[in-house]
PDB file of C-alpha atoms in Angstrom:
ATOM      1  CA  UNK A1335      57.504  95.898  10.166  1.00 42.00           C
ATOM      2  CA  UNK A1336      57.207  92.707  12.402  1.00 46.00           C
ATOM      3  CA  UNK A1337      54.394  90.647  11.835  1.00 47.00           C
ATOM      4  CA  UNK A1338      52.048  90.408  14.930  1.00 51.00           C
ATOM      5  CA  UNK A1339      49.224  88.382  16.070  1.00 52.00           C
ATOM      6  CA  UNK A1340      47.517  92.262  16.083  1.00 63.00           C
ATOM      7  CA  UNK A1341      48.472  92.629  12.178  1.00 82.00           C
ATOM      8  CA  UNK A1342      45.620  92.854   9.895  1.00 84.00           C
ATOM      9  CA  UNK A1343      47.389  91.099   6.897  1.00 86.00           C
ATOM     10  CA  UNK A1344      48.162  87.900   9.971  1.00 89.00           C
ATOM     11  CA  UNK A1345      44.680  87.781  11.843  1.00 90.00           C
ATOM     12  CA  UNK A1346      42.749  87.157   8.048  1.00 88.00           C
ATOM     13  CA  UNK A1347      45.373  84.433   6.844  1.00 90.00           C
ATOM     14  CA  UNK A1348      44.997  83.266  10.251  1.00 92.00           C
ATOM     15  CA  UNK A1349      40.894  83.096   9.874  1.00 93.00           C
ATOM     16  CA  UNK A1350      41.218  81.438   6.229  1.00 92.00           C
ATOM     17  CA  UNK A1351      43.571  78.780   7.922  1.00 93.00           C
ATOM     18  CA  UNK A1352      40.748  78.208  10.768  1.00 94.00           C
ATOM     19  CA  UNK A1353      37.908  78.017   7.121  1.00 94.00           C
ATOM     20  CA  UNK A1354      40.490  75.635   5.891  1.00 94.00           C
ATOM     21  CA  UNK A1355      40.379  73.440   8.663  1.00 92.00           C
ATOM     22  CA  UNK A1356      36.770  73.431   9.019  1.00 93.00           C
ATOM     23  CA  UNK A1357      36.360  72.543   5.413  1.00 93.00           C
ATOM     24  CA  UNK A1358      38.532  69.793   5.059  1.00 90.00           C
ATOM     25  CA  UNK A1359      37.154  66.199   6.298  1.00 84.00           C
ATOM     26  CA  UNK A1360      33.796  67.665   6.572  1.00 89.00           C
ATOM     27  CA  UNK A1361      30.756  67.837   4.089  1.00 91.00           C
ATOM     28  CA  UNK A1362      29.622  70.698   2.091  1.00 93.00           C
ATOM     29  CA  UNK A1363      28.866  73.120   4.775  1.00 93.00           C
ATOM     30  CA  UNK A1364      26.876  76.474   4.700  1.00 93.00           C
ATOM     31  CA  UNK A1365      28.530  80.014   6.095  1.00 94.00           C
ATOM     32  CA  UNK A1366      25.838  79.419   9.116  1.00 93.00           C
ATOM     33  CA  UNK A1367      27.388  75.812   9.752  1.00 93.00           C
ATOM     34  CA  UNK A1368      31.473  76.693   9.351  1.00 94.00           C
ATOM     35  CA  UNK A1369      30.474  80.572  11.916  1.00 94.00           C
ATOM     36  CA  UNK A1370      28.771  78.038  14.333  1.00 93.00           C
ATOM     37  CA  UNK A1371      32.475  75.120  13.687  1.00 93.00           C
ATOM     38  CA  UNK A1372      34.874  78.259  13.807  1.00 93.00           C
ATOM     39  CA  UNK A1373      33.212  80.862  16.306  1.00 93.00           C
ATOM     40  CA  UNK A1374      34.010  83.242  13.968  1.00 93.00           C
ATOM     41  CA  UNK A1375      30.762  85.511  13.065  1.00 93.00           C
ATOM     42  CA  UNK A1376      28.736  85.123   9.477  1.00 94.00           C
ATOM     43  CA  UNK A1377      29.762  88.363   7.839  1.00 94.00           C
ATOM     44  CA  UNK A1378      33.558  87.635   8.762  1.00 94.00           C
ATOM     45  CA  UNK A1379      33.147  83.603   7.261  1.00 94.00           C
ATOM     46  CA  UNK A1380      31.130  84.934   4.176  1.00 94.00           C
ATOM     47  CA  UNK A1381      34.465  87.154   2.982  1.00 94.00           C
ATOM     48  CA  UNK A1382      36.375  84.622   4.188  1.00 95.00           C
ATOM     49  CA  UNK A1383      35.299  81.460   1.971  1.00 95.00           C
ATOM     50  CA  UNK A1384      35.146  83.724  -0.999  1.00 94.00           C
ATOM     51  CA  UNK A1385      38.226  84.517  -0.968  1.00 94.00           C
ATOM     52  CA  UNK A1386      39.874  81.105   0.175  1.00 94.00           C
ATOM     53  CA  UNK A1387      37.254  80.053  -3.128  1.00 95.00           C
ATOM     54  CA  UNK A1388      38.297  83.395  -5.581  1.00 94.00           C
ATOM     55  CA  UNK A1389      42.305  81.909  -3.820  1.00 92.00           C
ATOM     56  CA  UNK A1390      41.213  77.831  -5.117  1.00 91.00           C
ATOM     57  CA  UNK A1391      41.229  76.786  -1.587  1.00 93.00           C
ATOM     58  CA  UNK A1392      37.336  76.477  -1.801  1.00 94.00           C
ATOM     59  CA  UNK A1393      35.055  75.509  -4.157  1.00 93.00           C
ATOM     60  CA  UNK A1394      30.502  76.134  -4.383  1.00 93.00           C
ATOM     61  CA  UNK A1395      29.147  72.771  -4.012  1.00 87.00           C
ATOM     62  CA  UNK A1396      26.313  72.828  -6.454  1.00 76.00           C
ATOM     63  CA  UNK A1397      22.904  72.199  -5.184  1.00 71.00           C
ATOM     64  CA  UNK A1398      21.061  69.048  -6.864  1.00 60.00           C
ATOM     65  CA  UNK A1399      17.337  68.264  -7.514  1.00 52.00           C
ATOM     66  CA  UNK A1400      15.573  68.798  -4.754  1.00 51.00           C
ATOM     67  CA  UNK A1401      11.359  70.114  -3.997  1.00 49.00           C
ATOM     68  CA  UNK A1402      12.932  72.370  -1.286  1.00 57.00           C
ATOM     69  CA  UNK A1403      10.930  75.780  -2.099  1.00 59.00           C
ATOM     70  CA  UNK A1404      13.218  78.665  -2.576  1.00 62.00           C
ATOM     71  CA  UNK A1405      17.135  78.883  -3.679  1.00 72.00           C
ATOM     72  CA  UNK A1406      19.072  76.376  -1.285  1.00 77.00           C
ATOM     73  CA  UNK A1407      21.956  77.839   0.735  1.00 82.00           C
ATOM     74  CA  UNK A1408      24.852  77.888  -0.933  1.00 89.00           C
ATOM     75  CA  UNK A1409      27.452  75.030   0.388  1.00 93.00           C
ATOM     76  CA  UNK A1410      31.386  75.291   0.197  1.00 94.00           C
ATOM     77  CA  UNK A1411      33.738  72.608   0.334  1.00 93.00           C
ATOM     78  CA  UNK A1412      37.574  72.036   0.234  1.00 94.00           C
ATOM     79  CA  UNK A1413      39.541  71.897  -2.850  1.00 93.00           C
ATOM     80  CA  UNK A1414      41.483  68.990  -2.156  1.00 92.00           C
ATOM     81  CA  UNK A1415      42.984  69.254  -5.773  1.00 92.00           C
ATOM     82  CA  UNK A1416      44.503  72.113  -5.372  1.00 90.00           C
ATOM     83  CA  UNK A1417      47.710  70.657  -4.680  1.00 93.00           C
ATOM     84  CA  UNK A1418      49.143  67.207  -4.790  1.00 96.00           C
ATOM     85  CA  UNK A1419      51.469  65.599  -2.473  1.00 97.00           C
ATOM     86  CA  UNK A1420      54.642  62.377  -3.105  1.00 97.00           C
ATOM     87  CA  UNK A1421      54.818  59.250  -0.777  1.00 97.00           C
ATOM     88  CA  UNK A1422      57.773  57.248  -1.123  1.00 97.00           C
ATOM     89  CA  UNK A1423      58.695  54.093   0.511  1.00 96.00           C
ATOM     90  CA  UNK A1424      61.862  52.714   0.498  1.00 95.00           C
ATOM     91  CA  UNK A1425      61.622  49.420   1.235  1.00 91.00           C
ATOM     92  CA  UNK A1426      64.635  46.712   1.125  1.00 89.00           C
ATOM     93  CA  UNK A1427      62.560  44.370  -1.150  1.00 90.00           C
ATOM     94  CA  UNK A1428      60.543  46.959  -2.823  1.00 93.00           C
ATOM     95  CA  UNK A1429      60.006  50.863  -3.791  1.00 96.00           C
ATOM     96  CA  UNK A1430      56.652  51.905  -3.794  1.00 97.00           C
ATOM     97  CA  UNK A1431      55.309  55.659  -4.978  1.00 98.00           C
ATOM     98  CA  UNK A1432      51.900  56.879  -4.508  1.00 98.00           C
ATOM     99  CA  UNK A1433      50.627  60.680  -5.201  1.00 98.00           C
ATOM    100  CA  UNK A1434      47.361  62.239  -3.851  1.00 97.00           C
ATOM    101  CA  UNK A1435      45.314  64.881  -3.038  1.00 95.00           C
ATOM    102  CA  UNK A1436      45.712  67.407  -0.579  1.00 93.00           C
ATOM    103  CA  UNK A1437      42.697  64.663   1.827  1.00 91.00           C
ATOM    104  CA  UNK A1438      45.107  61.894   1.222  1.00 91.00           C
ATOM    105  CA  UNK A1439      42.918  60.617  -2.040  1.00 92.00           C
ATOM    106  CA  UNK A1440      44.823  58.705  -4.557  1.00 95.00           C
ATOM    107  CA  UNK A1441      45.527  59.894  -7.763  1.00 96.00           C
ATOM    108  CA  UNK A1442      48.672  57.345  -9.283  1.00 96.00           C
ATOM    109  CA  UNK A1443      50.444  54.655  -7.528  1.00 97.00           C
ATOM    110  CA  UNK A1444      53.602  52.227  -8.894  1.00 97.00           C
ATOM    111  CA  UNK A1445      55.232  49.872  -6.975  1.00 97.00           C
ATOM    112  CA  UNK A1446      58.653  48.261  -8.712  1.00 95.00           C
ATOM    113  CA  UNK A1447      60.687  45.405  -6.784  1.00 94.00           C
ATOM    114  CA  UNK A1448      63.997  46.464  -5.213  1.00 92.00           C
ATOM    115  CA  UNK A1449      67.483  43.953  -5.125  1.00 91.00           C
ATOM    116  CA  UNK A1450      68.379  43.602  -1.276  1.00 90.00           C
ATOM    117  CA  UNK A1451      71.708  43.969  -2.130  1.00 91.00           C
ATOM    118  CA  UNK A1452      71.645  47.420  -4.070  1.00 93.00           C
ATOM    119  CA  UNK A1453      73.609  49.937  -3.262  1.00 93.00           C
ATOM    120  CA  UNK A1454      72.164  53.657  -2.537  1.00 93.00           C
ATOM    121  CA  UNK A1455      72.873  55.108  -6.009  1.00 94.00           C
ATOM    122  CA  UNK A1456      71.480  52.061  -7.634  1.00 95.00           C
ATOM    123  CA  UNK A1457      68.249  52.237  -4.938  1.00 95.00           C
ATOM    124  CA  UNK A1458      67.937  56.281  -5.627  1.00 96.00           C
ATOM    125  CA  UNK A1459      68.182  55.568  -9.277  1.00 96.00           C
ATOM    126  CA  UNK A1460      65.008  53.224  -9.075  1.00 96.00           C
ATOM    127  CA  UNK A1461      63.155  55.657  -6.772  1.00 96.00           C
ATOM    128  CA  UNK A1462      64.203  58.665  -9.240  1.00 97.00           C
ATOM    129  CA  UNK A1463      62.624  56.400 -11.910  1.00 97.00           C
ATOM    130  CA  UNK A1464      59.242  55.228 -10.452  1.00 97.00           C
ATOM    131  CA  UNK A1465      58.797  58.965  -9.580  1.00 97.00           C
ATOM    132  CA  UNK A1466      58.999  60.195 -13.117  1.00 97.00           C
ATOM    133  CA  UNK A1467      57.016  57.931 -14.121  1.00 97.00           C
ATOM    134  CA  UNK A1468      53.972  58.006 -11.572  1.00 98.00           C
ATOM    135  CA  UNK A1469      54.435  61.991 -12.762  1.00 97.00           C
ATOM    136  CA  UNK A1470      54.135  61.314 -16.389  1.00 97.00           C
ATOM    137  CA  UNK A1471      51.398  58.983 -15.963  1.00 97.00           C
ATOM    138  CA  UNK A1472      49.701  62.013 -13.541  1.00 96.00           C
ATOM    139  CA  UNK A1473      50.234  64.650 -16.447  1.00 96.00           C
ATOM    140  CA  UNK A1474      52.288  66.543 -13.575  1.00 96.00           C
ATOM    141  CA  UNK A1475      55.746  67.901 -12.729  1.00 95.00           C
ATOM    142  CA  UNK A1476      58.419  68.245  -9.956  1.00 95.00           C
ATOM    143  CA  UNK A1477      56.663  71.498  -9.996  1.00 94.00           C
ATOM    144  CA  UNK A1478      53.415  70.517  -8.862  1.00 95.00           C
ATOM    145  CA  UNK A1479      54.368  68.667  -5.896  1.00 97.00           C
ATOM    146  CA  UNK A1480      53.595  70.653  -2.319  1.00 96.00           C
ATOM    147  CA  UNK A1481      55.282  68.432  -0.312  1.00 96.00           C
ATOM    148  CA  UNK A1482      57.297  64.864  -0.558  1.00 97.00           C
ATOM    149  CA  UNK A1483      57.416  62.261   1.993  1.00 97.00           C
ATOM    150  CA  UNK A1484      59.767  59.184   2.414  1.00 96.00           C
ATOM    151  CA  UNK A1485      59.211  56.589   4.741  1.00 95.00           C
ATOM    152  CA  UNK A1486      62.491  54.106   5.310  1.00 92.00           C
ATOM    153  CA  UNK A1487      63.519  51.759   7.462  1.00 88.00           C
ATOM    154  CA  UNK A1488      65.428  51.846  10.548  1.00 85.00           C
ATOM    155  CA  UNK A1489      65.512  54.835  13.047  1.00 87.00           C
ATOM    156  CA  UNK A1490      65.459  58.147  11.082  1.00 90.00           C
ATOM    157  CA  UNK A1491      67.332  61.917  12.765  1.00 88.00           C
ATOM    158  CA  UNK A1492      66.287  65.024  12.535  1.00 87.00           C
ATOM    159  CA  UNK A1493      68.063  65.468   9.692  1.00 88.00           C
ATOM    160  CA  UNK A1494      66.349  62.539   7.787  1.00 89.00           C
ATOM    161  CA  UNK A1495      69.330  60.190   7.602  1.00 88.00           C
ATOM    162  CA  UNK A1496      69.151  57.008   8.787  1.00 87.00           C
ATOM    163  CA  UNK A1497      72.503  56.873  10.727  1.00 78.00           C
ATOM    164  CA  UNK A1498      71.785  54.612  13.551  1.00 79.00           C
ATOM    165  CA  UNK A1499      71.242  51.001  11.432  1.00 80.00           C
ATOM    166  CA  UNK A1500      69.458  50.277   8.976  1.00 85.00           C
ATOM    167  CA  UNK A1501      68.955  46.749   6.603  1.00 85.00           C
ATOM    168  CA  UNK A1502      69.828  49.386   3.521  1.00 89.00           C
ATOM    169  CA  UNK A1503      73.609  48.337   2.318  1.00 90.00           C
ATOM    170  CA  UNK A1504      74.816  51.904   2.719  1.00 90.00           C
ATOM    171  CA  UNK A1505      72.020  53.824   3.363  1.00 91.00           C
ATOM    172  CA  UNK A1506      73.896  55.398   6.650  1.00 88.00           C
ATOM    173  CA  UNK A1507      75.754  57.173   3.979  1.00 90.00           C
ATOM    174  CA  UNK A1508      72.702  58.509   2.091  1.00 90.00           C
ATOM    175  CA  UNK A1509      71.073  61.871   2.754  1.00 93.00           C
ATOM    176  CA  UNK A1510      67.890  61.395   0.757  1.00 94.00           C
ATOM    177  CA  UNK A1511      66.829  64.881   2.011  1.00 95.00           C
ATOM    178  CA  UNK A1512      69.744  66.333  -0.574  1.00 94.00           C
ATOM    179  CA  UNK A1513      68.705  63.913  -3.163  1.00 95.00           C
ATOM    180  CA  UNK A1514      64.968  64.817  -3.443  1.00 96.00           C
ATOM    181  CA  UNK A1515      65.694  69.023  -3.036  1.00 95.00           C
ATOM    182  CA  UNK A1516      67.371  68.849  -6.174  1.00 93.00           C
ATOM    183  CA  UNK A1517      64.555  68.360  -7.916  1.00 92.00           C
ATOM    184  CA  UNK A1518      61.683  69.226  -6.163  1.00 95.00           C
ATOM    185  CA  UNK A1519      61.596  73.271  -4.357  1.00 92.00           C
ATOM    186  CA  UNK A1520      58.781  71.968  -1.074  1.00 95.00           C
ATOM    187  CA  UNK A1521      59.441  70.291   1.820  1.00 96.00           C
ATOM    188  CA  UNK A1522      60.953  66.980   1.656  1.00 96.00           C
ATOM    189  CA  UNK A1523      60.700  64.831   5.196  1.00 95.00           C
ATOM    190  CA  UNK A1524      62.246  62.079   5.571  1.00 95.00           C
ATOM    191  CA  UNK A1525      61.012  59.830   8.711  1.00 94.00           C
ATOM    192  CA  UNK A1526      60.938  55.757   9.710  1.00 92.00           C
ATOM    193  CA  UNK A1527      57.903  53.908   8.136  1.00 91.00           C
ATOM    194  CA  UNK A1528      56.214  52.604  11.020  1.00 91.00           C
ATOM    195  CA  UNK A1529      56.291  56.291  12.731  1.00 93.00           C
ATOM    196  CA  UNK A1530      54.775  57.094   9.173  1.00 93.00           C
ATOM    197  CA  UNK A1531      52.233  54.199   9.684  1.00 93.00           C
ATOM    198  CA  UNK A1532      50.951  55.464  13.045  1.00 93.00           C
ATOM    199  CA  UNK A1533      50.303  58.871  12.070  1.00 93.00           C
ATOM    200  CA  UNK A1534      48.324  58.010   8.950  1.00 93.00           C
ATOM    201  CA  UNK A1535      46.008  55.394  10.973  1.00 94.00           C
ATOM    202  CA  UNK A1536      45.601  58.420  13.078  1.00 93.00           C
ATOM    203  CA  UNK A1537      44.629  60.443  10.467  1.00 90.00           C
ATOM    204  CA  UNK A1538      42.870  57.850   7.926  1.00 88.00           C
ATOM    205  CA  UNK A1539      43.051  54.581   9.559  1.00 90.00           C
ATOM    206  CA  UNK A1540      41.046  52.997  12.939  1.00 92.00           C
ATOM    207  CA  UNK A1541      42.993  55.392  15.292  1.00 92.00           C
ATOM    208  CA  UNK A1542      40.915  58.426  14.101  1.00 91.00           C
ATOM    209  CA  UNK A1543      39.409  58.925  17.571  1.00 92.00           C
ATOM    210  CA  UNK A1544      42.594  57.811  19.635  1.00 92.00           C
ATOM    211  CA  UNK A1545      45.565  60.324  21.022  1.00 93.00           C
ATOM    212  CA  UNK A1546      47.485  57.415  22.702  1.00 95.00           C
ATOM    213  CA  UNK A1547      48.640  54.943  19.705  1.00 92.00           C
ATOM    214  CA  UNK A1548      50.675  52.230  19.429  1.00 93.00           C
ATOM    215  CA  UNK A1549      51.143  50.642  16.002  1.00 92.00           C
ATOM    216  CA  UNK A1550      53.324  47.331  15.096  1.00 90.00           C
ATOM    217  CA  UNK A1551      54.603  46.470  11.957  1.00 85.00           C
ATOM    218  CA  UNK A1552      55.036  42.633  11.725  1.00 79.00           C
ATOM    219  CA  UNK A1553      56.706  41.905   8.624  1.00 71.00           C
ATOM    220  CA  UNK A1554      60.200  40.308   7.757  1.00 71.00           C
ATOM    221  CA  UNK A1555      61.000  43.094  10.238  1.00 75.00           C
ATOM    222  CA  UNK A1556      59.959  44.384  13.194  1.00 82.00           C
ATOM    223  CA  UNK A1557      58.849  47.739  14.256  1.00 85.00           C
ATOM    224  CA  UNK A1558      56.668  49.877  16.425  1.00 86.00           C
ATOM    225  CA  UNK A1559      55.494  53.770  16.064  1.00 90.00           C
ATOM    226  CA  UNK A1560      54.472  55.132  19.095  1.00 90.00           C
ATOM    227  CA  UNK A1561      51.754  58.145  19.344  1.00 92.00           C
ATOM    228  CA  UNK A1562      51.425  59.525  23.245  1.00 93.00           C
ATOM    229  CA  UNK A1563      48.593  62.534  23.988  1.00 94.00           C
ATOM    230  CA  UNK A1564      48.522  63.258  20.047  1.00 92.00           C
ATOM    231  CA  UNK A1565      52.302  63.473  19.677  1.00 92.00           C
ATOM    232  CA  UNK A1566      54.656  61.225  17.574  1.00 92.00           C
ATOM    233  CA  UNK A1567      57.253  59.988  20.181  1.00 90.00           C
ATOM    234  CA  UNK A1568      60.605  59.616  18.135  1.00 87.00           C
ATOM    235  CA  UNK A1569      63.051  59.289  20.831  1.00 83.00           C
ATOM    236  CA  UNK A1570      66.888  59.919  20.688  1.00 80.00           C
ATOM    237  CA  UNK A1571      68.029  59.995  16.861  1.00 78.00           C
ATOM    238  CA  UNK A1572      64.225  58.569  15.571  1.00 81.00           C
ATOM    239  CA  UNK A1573      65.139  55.069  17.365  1.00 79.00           C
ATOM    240  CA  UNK A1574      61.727  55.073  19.704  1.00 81.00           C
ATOM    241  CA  UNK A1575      59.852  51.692  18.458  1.00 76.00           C
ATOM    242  CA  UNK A1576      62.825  49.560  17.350  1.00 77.00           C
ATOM    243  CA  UNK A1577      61.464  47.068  18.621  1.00 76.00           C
ATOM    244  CA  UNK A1578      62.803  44.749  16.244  1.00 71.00           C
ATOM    245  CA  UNK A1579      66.621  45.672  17.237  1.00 71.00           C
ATOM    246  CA  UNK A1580      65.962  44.453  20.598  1.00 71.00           C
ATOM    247  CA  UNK A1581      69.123  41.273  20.616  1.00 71.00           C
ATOM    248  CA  UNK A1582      67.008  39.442  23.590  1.00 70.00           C
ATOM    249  CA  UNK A1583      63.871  39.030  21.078  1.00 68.00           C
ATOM    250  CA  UNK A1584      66.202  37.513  18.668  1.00 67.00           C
ATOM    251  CA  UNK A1585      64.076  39.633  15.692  1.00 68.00           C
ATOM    252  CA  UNK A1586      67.177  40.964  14.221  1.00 67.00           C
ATOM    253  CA  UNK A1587      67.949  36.970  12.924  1.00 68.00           C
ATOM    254  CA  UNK A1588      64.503  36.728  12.334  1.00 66.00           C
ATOM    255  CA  UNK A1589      64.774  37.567   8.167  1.00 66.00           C
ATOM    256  CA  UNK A1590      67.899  35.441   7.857  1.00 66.00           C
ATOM    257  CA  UNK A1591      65.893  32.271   9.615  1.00 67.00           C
ATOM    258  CA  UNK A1592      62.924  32.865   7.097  1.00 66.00           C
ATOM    259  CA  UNK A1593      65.153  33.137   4.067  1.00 66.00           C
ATOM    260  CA  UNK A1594      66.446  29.779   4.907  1.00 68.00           C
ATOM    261  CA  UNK A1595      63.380  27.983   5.995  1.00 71.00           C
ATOM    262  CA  UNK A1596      63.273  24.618   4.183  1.00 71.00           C
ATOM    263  CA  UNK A1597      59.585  25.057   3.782  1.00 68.00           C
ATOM    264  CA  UNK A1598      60.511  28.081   1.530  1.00 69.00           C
ATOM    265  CA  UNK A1599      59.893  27.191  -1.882  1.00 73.00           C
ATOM    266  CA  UNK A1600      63.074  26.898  -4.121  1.00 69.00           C
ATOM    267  CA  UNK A1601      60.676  29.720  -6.644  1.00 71.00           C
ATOM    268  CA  UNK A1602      60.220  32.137  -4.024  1.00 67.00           C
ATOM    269  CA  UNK A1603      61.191  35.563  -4.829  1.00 64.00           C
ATOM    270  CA  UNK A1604      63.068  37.582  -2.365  1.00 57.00           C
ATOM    271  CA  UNK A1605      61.289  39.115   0.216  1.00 57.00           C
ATOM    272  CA  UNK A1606      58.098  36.117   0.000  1.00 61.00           C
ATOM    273  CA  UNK A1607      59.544  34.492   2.849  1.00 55.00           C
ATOM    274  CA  UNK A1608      57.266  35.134   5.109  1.00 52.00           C
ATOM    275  CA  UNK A1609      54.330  34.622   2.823  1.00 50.00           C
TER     276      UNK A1609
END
């Protein structure tokens, strides 16, 4: 039988996803406080948040000292351990993983420097290795992961190659979509970092209360993510926000000119230049 917005089995998962939402970035809250966030009545939210808690999406908040006469109503929040999530930033000078919590809270981070001149295999190789290794030091597996994310670059597809250009020597050849499934079974997205960047200031960042969003990444390169009424604008094949590939700006000599600066100290490391 099709599933239906009448079906019993859909309307509760569809209540526990609206108990969900009301949990998470909010304080302990009561069954009184999430009815009155949800609209959804007090009997229906008290089954409701014991199951998402009996499920592990929940958890009691335990009440402290207080002089408050009488047993204090019981509070629920989000279990934002109950699942873990990858980063991944492939950078030209550097590959940096961090894995968190379910709220974006960090749990283990390593960043290890990249050569600008490696290849894919040899740049997949280090990201396969900082990944095991942010794992190990976790105590977790591929298994645990609920979702991976890798920021890159240069204008990403739909596909999650970056096909367009890219500063990567042979990354148009790379599908790092393939790459990632073979060891991890969830979702693995693939998108541009400064898109990346604009979302997670919306989410996390100073652009919390904003639905129009423009964010500008000035480093050795050049690039703009672009949030319009709440929605990432990608543009044709990811390229919306290259602003660094436009030729009149002259940004796209921009990282050769600061390489060869002749106030560049001879003991720079690559990538410093700007610094």
């Amino acid at each position: 039988m099709a599933t239906t917005g009448t079906d019993p089995a859909r309307m509760r998962e569809m209540n526990q996803l609206t108990i969900v939402w009301a949990l998470r970035g909010n304080p302990p809250s009561t069954v009184t406080e999430l009815a009155g966030r949800t609209g959804l009545s007090r009997p229906a939210v008290d089954v409701l948040v014991q199951q998402l808690v009996a499920e592990g999406w929940a958890e009691v908040e335990e009440p402290g000292a207080s002089s408050t006469v009488g047993r204090p109503a019981r509070r629920y929040r989000f279990r934002a351990g109950a699942g873990h999530v990858l980063g991944i930033d492939v950078g030209v000078h550097k590959i940096l993983v961090m894995l968190s919590d379910l709220e974006g809270n960090l749990v283990q981070s390593l960043r290890r420097p990249a050569d600008p001149e490696a290849g894919p295999d040899d740049r997949l190789a280090t990201v396969d290795r900082c990944v095991d290794e942010v794992l190990r030091e976790a105590g977790m597996t591929a298994a645990d992961i609920w979702a991976v994310t890798v920021g890159v670059t240069g204008p990403v597809d739909a596909s999650g190659r970056t096909s367009l250009f890219t500063p990567l020597p042979g990354w148009n050849a790379v599908d790092p979509v393939a790459h990632l499934t073979e060891r991890f079974g969830c979702p693995v997205q693939v998108e541009n970092d400064c898109k990346l960047a604009a979302v997670a200031e919306r989410w996390k960042g100073v652009a919390q209360d904003a639905d129009d969003i423009v964010y500008v990444l000035a480093g050795i390169r050049t690039g703009a993510g672009l949030i319009i009424d709440g929605t990432l604008r990608r543009g044709h094949g990811g390229a919306a926000g290259e602003i660094g590939a436009l030729k009149a700006v002259r940004w796209l000599d921009a990282p050769g000119h600061l390489a060869g600066c002749p106030g560049v100290p001879a003991t720079a490391a690559q990538g410093e230049a700007a610094g």
